Amino acid sequence: MKREHPLKLALALAAGLLFLSPALYSIVLSFQTADSYYRGGFDFTLGNYRNAVGFYHFARYLLNSVIVSSLVTLLSIGFSTMAAFAFARFRFRGGDFLFGAVVATLMIPSHISLIPNYLTLAKAGLLDSYAGLVLPAISNGFAAFFLRQYIRGIPKALDEAAYMDGATPLKVLWRVIVPLARPAILSMALYVFITEWNNYIWPLVAIGKEDLYTLQIGLARLYHNNPGEGLIDWPLVMAASTLTLLPVLAGFLLVERHLVRGITMGAVK
Amino acid sequence: MLRKLTPYLFVAPLVAFIAVFTYVPILTSLNLSVRNWNFLTPDMPFVGLENYRLLISSRDFWNALWVTTLFTVFSVPIRLFLALIVASYLARETFVSRLLRGALFLPFVTSTVSIAVVFSWVFATDYGLINPVLGWFGIGKVAWLQDPALALWVLIFVNTWKQIGYDVVIYIAGLQAIPQELYDAAAIDGGKRLHVFRRITFPLVMPTTYFLLVVSVIEAFQVFTIVNVMTHGGPAGATDLLVHMLYRIGFVLFDIGQGSALAVMLFVLLVTLALLKSRLIGRKVHYEA
């Protein structure tokens, strides 16, 4: 990497900060008392977080978000990897058709299934449950499509060597393909996790019980129900908002390169 | 026998989920769109195309279509224009450009509800962020989200802020695929910067532009979260985008028939766009060196 002129570096830094300033300032805001905010001063407090986590149940929402996003990621990536392996390595009757049907889901806008999925889950008695949040989110073909392309790039001789040693297809998948496709699987897992973490419209229609709110629903409700007296309690709302965006941001900063690569590869084939 | 079954067993779970939650719902929606039903009544009588007729003759539908079109027509070109300019500055692999790319990309992976809440505060009439700053310059309070003439523009701004990092990252990938020799040749010929951009960068990055154009139009037609959190479609329907209208009809008014008819129309529109995308890109993408 080239050395930058310090002035250029400072300018770039300032531009980045300016771009992110609304979000950054909202985090600062979350650490001050409502009184001091409306007065125009700054009194530091952790009370907004205590309030959001305790009184407004954001600890529970956080737990729900973690459970739902993890389950969706685990199942979705598990099923997608299995399917991608079969589509990449086996020629079977109807295989091309099924693969086409999986890829076509990328073109199908999700709103078309909103009402039908609501009815399906209502009939199954699964509204207001983790299952109701998780199951519809698994029907996405993007990861399978992406992983199939990746697996096709792994030399087939490796599979064949394993079959010679008497391995079953399941064992080949687990011992040969998965370790070699790890970067791709990790990218997709992140992508699925973040997408599900930020999912809003589905939990909005599928969940009525407060116990099952995800962070997104909890935050929107907190804001709409306006906990302040007349004035909105912005510092409290921003504490809740920070709790909602921080876990994913932390994850993103840790593995930015994987994620960006996954998303870029999905777009520019 | 088992060997023959193997691939089917591997694809079965994913295919089953996709069938139940993506393909069957398309048929269900078609069926519900020709029925009159509100969740409660035991039967759902067949009413033909009545729901479609009602929608097309309602002011709400044309308003939603108009507002969504405005949103799309203004937000997409602005986004792509800005993104291309920014991307051409950040395409080089330097520390600064990596840092800025990261900053631009952050909102794209951030919770949309958080962003919507933060910008509700930024644009709040009282005790927000923008109005006090305007106050320093002697400009009076603006009711950003309560003024029908302004609310949609605020949403366009917020959506641009959230999405532009994605556009930039995709553009950078496109720009980096342009062979360096072309730029070297232009440099030898003494090409001016703007000239090089117009004659080399812009045409060669066209496939990426097509891709982003269609993806962003499809995205813009499905914007829901910021509307639901920031404006609820108001004031006076000024931000009642199509998917928000669908949510309103289906889950606030519980008119399943009309909601499904709207879903089907939007579906046809978006799938047509998506098919257009594969044709456009299929034809224009082969610039590889």
XYZ file of C-alpha atoms in Angstrom:
558
model
C 0.000 0.000 0.000
C 1.169 3.475 -0.880
C 1.911 6.143 1.715
C -0.626 8.948 1.706
C -0.025 12.643 2.054
C -1.078 13.559 5.626
C -3.307 16.385 4.365
C -5.123 13.984 2.048
C -5.496 11.543 4.887
C -6.984 14.227 7.141
C -9.379 15.359 4.425
C -10.535 11.820 3.750
C -10.978 11.201 7.432
C -13.075 14.362 7.749
C -15.243 13.343 4.776
C -15.852 9.921 6.276
C -16.722 11.415 9.647
C -19.081 13.920 8.067
C -20.839 11.132 6.181
C -21.258 9.061 9.338
C -21.921 12.046 11.600
C -25.685 11.498 12.092
C -25.063 7.956 13.317
C -22.019 8.932 15.382
C -23.803 11.858 16.978
C -26.773 9.638 17.801
C -24.396 7.397 19.770
C -23.042 10.406 21.678
C -26.624 11.463 22.343
C -27.397 8.105 23.921
C -24.910 8.869 26.724
C -26.520 12.052 27.963
C -29.492 12.747 30.188
C -32.709 13.847 28.513
C -32.755 16.961 30.689
C -29.327 18.072 29.608
C -30.172 17.399 25.959
C -33.225 19.640 26.001
C -31.358 22.292 27.999
C -28.557 22.248 25.431
C -25.854 20.975 27.792
C -24.208 17.610 28.269
C -24.504 15.466 31.408
C -23.004 12.040 31.010
C -25.119 9.043 32.050
C -25.459 5.329 31.423
C -29.062 5.568 32.584
C -30.532 5.397 29.071
C -28.921 2.014 28.533
C -30.002 0.776 31.952
C -33.500 1.951 31.140
C -33.585 0.427 27.648
C -32.182 -2.919 28.776
C -34.160 -3.194 31.994
C -37.410 -1.285 31.861
C -37.936 -1.524 28.091
C -36.827 -5.183 27.758
C -34.115 -4.654 25.158
C -32.091 -7.471 26.713
C -34.933 -9.789 25.786
C -35.188 -8.368 22.252
C -31.440 -8.758 21.835
C -31.702 -12.397 22.873
C -34.583 -12.944 20.417
C -32.619 -11.354 17.584
C -29.584 -13.500 18.349
C -31.656 -16.687 18.498
C -33.624 -15.997 15.323
C -30.685 -14.770 13.238
C -28.487 -17.665 14.380
C -31.120 -20.284 13.624
C -31.827 -18.798 10.203
C -28.112 -18.658 9.396
C -27.453 -22.204 10.575
C -30.379 -23.794 8.726
C -30.123 -21.658 5.635
C -26.389 -22.166 5.193
C -26.670 -25.878 6.050
C -29.392 -26.545 3.496
C -27.793 -24.256 0.907
C -24.402 -25.962 1.201
C -25.966 -29.395 0.812
C -27.963 -28.297 -2.224
C -24.999 -26.429 -3.720
C -22.868 -29.582 -3.394
C -25.456 -31.697 -5.201
C -25.973 -29.099 -7.952
C -22.226 -28.714 -8.466
C -21.213 -32.377 -8.399
C -24.112 -34.614 -9.471
C -25.908 -34.870 -12.781
C -29.437 -36.025 -12.039
C -32.789 -35.979 -13.744
C -34.540 -32.692 -13.014
C -31.364 -31.237 -11.525
C -31.133 -28.359 -13.990
C -34.795 -27.581 -13.531
C -34.510 -27.530 -9.749
C -31.392 -25.395 -9.909
C -33.240 -22.982 -12.194
C -36.079 -22.808 -9.682
C -33.616 -22.076 -6.876
C -31.858 -19.321 -8.854
C -35.171 -17.784 -9.944
C -35.969 -16.954 -6.309
C -33.415 -14.145 -6.688
C -35.862 -12.425 -9.030
C -38.984 -13.014 -6.991
C -39.797 -10.037 -4.775
C -40.496 -11.124 -1.219
C -43.663 -9.049 -0.755
C -45.656 -11.498 -2.904
C -45.370 -14.119 -0.155
C -46.203 -11.783 2.730
C -49.939 -12.496 2.974
C -49.739 -16.186 1.939
C -46.952 -16.970 4.414
C -48.891 -15.226 7.141
C -51.875 -17.471 6.382
C -49.729 -20.624 6.175
C -48.152 -19.978 9.545
C -51.462 -18.970 11.105
C -52.920 -22.292 9.944
C -49.941 -24.155 11.392
C -50.333 -22.230 14.663
C -46.807 -20.851 14.300
C -47.441 -17.129 14.382
C -45.962 -15.657 17.533
C -43.205 -18.249 17.747
C -39.511 -18.500 16.891
C -40.398 -21.069 14.226
C -42.725 -18.577 12.601
C -39.886 -16.068 12.357
C -37.287 -18.568 11.181
C -38.983 -20.867 8.667
C -39.964 -18.435 5.863
C -36.500 -16.833 5.978
C -34.855 -20.079 4.861
C -36.485 -20.089 1.434
C -33.792 -18.055 -0.293
C -31.715 -19.363 -3.175
C -28.923 -16.795 -3.128
C -26.518 -18.709 -0.887
C -27.077 -21.975 -2.764
C -26.421 -20.282 -6.096
C -23.320 -18.547 -4.837
C -21.886 -21.655 -3.131
C -22.534 -23.843 -6.151
C -20.404 -21.518 -8.300
C -17.666 -21.666 -5.687
C -17.763 -25.457 -5.291
C -17.488 -25.922 -9.050
C -14.105 -24.243 -8.796
C -12.794 -26.920 -6.416
C -10.927 -29.670 -8.344
C -13.096 -32.757 -8.697
C -10.068 -35.022 -8.298
C -10.204 -34.310 -4.573
C -13.732 -35.754 -4.305
C -12.736 -38.736 -6.408
C -9.755 -39.523 -4.238
C -12.019 -39.521 -1.203
C -14.583 -41.775 -2.923
C -11.751 -44.190 -3.778
C -11.006 -44.393 -0.088
C -14.613 -45.444 0.446
C -16.066 -42.152 1.656
C -19.807 -41.544 1.366
C -21.091 -38.363 -0.383
C -21.964 -36.910 3.003
C -18.420 -37.484 4.163
C -16.991 -35.932 0.994
C -19.137 -32.874 1.558
C -18.119 -32.569 5.195
C -14.441 -33.526 4.932
C -13.469 -32.199 1.490
C -15.884 -29.566 0.222
C -16.787 -27.677 3.387
C -13.175 -27.099 4.511
C -12.165 -25.903 1.036
C -15.241 -23.697 0.596
C -14.896 -22.142 4.035
C -14.257 -18.556 2.887
C -17.340 -18.636 0.651
C -19.476 -20.268 3.334
C -18.325 -17.704 5.883
C -19.156 -14.811 3.528
C -22.612 -16.190 2.909
C -23.237 -16.923 6.575
C -22.419 -13.313 7.427
C -24.610 -12.041 4.657
C -27.550 -14.180 5.765
C -27.051 -13.277 9.423
C -26.987 -9.532 8.784
C -29.954 -9.673 6.421
C -31.980 -11.561 8.994
C -30.835 -9.361 11.871
C -32.144 -6.315 9.989
C -35.339 -8.008 8.774
C -38.317 -5.855 9.650
C -41.483 -6.434 7.644
C -41.813 -10.148 8.402
C -41.452 -9.945 12.213
C -43.730 -6.914 12.057
C -46.603 -8.997 10.698
C -45.758 -12.351 12.295
C -45.175 -11.257 15.903
C -47.710 -9.744 18.266
C -46.380 -10.960 21.616
C -43.953 -8.539 23.180
C -41.840 -11.444 24.498
C -40.895 -12.344 20.948
C -40.046 -8.899 19.572
C -36.745 -8.718 17.773
C -34.586 -5.626 18.249
C -35.947 -4.042 15.077
C -39.543 -4.358 16.194
C -38.717 -3.316 19.747
C -36.918 -0.202 18.544
C -39.678 0.831 16.129
C -42.303 0.333 18.866
C -40.281 2.253 21.441
C -39.951 5.170 19.027
C -43.605 5.118 17.955
C -44.936 4.828 21.495
C -42.963 7.922 22.445
C -41.873 7.314 26.045
C -41.243 11.018 26.779
C -43.945 13.307 28.138
C -44.889 15.202 25.004
C -41.288 15.548 23.894
C -39.690 12.397 22.516
C -37.022 11.022 24.864
C -34.344 11.047 22.149
C -31.433 9.970 24.380
C -33.367 6.853 25.446
C -34.421 6.089 21.849
C -30.807 6.507 20.704
C -29.561 4.148 23.408
C -32.009 1.545 22.084
C -30.952 2.314 18.514
C -27.276 1.922 19.413
C -28.005 -1.451 21.011
C -29.743 -2.462 17.783
C -26.979 -1.527 15.388
C -23.866 -2.157 17.458
C -23.646 -5.973 17.383
C -23.803 -6.097 13.601
C -21.411 -3.168 13.221
C -18.901 -4.876 15.496
C -19.191 -8.054 13.447
C -18.871 -6.093 10.238
C -15.712 -4.310 11.326
C -14.159 -7.656 12.267
C -14.796 -9.332 8.945
C -15.411 -6.483 6.524
C -13.355 -7.966 3.741
C -15.233 -11.288 3.669
C -18.578 -9.603 3.614
C -17.771 -7.079 0.912
C -16.313 -9.836 -1.221
C -19.449 -11.941 -0.804
C -21.740 -9.123 -1.794
C -19.594 -8.018 -4.713
C -19.286 -11.535 -6.080
C -23.021 -11.913 -5.907
C -23.451 -8.868 -8.106
C -20.637 -8.998 -10.632
C -20.558 -12.536 -11.824
C -30.700 -47.318 -5.811
C -29.464 -45.227 -2.917
C -26.756 -43.744 -5.143
C -29.413 -42.461 -7.510
C -31.358 -40.901 -4.681
C -28.350 -39.153 -3.140
C -28.538 -35.808 -5.011
C -32.271 -35.580 -4.368
C -31.743 -36.039 -0.655
C -29.148 -33.265 -0.673
C -31.357 -30.720 -2.431
C -34.630 -31.766 -0.775
C -34.617 -29.536 2.337
C -33.817 -26.310 0.474
C -36.153 -27.083 -2.396
C -38.967 -27.946 0.014
C -38.608 -24.615 1.848
C -38.432 -22.687 -1.400
C -41.517 -24.463 -2.713
C -43.593 -23.868 0.414
C -42.549 -20.298 1.192
C -41.755 -18.823 -2.223
C -43.491 -20.660 -5.086
C -46.767 -21.812 -3.551
C -47.369 -18.252 -2.216
C -47.352 -16.905 -5.782
C -50.259 -19.210 -6.611
C -51.964 -18.444 -3.299
C -51.732 -14.730 -4.022
C -53.247 -15.212 -7.470
C -56.090 -17.189 -5.932
C -56.708 -14.725 -3.101
C -56.635 -11.773 -5.488
C -59.884 -12.913 -7.108
C -61.673 -13.412 -3.795
C -63.338 -11.232 -1.237
C -61.961 -12.003 2.212
C -60.982 -10.225 5.419
C -59.415 -12.989 7.606
C -62.615 -13.336 9.646
C -65.458 -14.585 7.456
C -65.591 -18.371 7.075
C -65.913 -18.368 3.279
C -64.138 -16.370 0.595
C -66.440 -15.819 -2.395
C -65.002 -15.608 -5.912
C -65.336 -12.064 -7.244
C -63.410 -12.233 -10.525
C -61.322 -9.181 -11.288
C -63.315 -6.966 -8.919
C -60.324 -6.372 -6.590
C -58.166 -5.252 -9.515
C -60.956 -2.997 -10.763
C -61.403 -1.432 -7.328
C -57.686 -0.830 -7.003
C -57.305 0.733 -10.432
C -60.242 3.033 -9.803
C -58.982 4.110 -6.357
C -57.078 7.346 -5.814
C -54.819 5.619 -3.268
C -53.430 3.242 -5.865
C -52.538 5.958 -8.361
C -51.113 8.056 -5.564
C -48.915 5.150 -4.409
C -47.793 4.422 -7.958
C -47.011 8.099 -8.537
C -45.146 8.531 -5.263
C -43.164 5.333 -5.808
C -42.284 6.432 -9.337
C -41.143 9.843 -8.074
C -39.088 8.166 -5.372
C -37.471 5.848 -7.925
C -36.924 8.366 -10.709
C -35.172 10.787 -8.397
C -33.339 8.504 -6.012
C -31.810 6.022 -8.462
C -30.008 8.393 -10.888
C -28.760 10.589 -8.046
C -27.390 7.551 -6.260
C -25.663 6.090 -9.299
C -24.214 9.447 -10.353
C -22.757 10.137 -6.920
C -21.606 6.550 -6.525
C -19.695 6.557 -9.821
C -17.909 9.794 -8.968
C -17.002 8.579 -5.496
C -15.981 5.157 -6.802
C -13.622 6.617 -9.397
C -11.835 8.416 -6.560
C -11.748 5.338 -4.332
C -10.894 2.644 -6.880
C -7.173 2.654 -6.056
C -6.028 0.301 -3.310
C -4.724 2.820 -0.805
C -5.234 3.066 2.919
C -7.408 6.157 2.592
C -9.660 4.698 -0.066
C -10.120 1.499 1.913
C -11.014 3.499 4.984
C -13.552 5.611 3.122
C -15.052 2.582 1.422
C -15.572 1.064 4.851
C -17.259 4.234 6.101
C -19.535 4.411 3.074
C -20.446 0.759 3.366
C -21.342 0.831 7.059
C -24.914 2.144 6.621
C -25.658 -0.603 4.112
C -25.131 -3.321 6.724
C -26.683 -1.309 9.536
C -30.197 -1.878 10.778
C -32.644 0.078 8.615
C -34.886 0.707 11.617
C -31.965 2.291 13.489
C -31.174 4.459 10.488
C -34.813 5.481 10.187
C -34.989 6.369 13.880
C -31.713 8.302 13.759
C -32.869 10.318 10.764
C -36.266 10.925 12.352
C -34.251 12.721 15.009
C -31.956 14.420 12.473
C -34.993 15.846 10.655
C -37.139 16.450 13.734
C -38.811 19.860 13.737
C -37.867 20.523 17.353
C -34.677 19.370 19.059
C -33.391 17.677 15.903
C -30.014 18.080 14.218
C -30.682 19.922 10.943
C -32.987 22.676 12.136
C -30.599 24.053 14.800
C -27.801 24.108 12.201
C -30.073 25.982 9.776
C -30.907 28.303 12.662
C -27.265 29.491 12.773
C -27.816 30.854 9.272
C -31.050 32.524 10.266
C -33.283 29.964 8.588
C -36.471 29.231 10.546
C -37.708 25.797 11.600
C -38.630 23.440 8.770
C -41.212 20.682 9.381
C -39.312 18.161 7.256
C -41.410 15.086 7.941
C -44.762 16.835 8.446
C -44.715 18.791 5.189
C -46.199 16.802 2.251
C -43.894 18.644 -0.143
C -40.752 17.644 1.770
C -41.286 14.252 3.415
C -40.642 12.218 0.267
C -37.361 14.054 -0.319
C -36.244 13.256 3.196
C -36.935 9.574 2.521
C -35.005 9.771 -0.758
C -32.090 11.309 1.130
C -32.150 8.633 3.829
C -32.389 5.802 1.326
C -29.503 7.251 -0.670
C -27.404 7.521 2.471
C -28.094 3.902 3.320
C -27.640 2.376 -0.129
C -24.842 4.366 -1.725
C -22.074 2.305 -0.146
C -23.329 -0.760 -1.997
C -23.346 1.111 -5.314
C -19.827 2.399 -4.672
C -18.463 -1.048 -3.846
C -20.024 -2.566 -6.961
C -18.764 0.309 -9.124
C -15.263 -0.128 -7.729
C -15.324 -3.782 -8.716
C -16.424 -2.707 -12.196
C -13.774 0.012 -12.446
C -10.989 -2.287 -11.346
C -11.900 -4.656 -14.162
C -11.059 -2.002 -16.776
C -7.617 -2.845 -18.226
C -4.925 -0.427 -17.056
C -3.367 -0.337 -20.551
C -6.246 1.803 -21.769
C -5.449 4.449 -19.186
C -1.723 4.192 -19.928
C -2.446 4.742 -23.616
C -4.640 7.720 -22.814
C -1.898 9.153 -20.610
C 0.609 8.882 -23.470
C -1.847 10.700 -25.728
C -2.083 13.401 -23.063
C -5.797 12.860 -22.373
C -7.415 15.255 -19.922
C -8.961 13.731 -16.832
C -12.566 14.515 -17.711
C -11.974 13.390 -21.263
C -10.525 10.064 -20.115
C -13.516 9.599 -17.841
C -15.990 10.243 -20.656
C -14.202 8.220 -23.310
C -12.857 5.272 -21.320
C -14.280 4.938 -17.829
C -17.912 5.749 -18.495
C -18.479 3.470 -21.522
C -16.479 0.588 -20.077
C -18.293 0.679 -16.756
C -21.667 0.640 -18.547
C -22.441 -3.028 -17.761
C -22.085 -2.237 -14.063
C -24.329 0.784 -14.510
C -27.000 -1.366 -16.147
C -26.778 -3.862 -13.342
C -27.026 -1.221 -10.627
C -29.777 0.625 -12.450
C -32.077 -2.364 -12.495
C -31.159 -3.580 -9.014
C -31.774 -0.115 -7.555
C -35.069 0.336 -9.356
C -36.243 -2.999 -7.984
C -34.982 -2.010 -4.532
C -36.653 1.399 -4.714
C -39.982 -0.171 -5.632
C -39.815 -2.280 -2.468
C -38.841 0.352 0.083
C -40.909 -0.192 3.193
C -39.028 0.072 6.478
C -38.076 3.753 6.389
C -41.646 4.640 5.388
C -43.167 2.582 8.171
C -40.843 3.974 10.822
C -40.488 7.603 9.722
C -43.806 8.663 8.183
C -46.389 5.844 8.165
C -47.037 6.877 4.570
C -48.009 10.395 5.586
C -48.450 13.269 5.652
C -51.627 12.912 3.579
C -50.303 9.927 1.624
C -47.260 11.859 0.402
C -44.965 8.903 1.173
C -47.393 6.015 0.772
C -45.072 3.875 -1.375
C -46.488 0.716 -2.977
C -45.237 -1.882 -0.496
C -46.379 0.319 2.364
C -49.816 0.498 0.764
C -49.784 -3.297 0.454
C -48.986 -3.620 4.162
C -51.711 -1.113 4.988
C -54.397 -2.878 2.954
C -53.384 -6.372 4.045
C -52.449 -5.967 7.692
C -54.165 -2.786 8.835
C -57.416 -2.905 6.839
C -57.330 -6.729 6.548
C -58.610 -6.654 2.973
C -56.847 -9.803 1.819
C -58.380 -9.797 -1.663
C -57.314 -6.303 -2.567
C -53.954 -6.672 -0.833
C -53.248 -9.779 -2.888
C -54.337 -8.044 -6.108
C -51.868 -5.259 -5.362
C -49.163 -7.814 -4.554
C -49.763 -9.581 -7.872
C -49.541 -6.345 -9.862
C -46.341 -5.304 -8.130
C -44.974 -8.813 -8.654
C -45.607 -8.711 -12.404
C -43.956 -5.309 -12.633
C -40.841 -6.330 -10.682
C -40.365 -9.681 -12.396
C -40.604 -7.921 -15.756
C -37.867 -5.553 -14.602
C -35.757 -8.441 -13.365
C -36.117 -10.269 -16.680
C -35.171 -7.072 -18.461
C -32.070 -7.053 -16.295
C -30.913 -10.491 -17.369
C -31.445 -9.542 -21.032
C -29.687 -6.199 -20.778
C -26.796 -7.615 -18.828
C -26.566 -10.733 -20.940
C -26.035 -8.515 -23.945
C -23.831 -5.759 -22.605
C -21.596 -7.376 -20.052
C -18.966 -8.902 -22.364
C -16.304 -6.245 -22.241
C -13.781 -8.481 -20.544
C -10.187 -7.910 -21.519
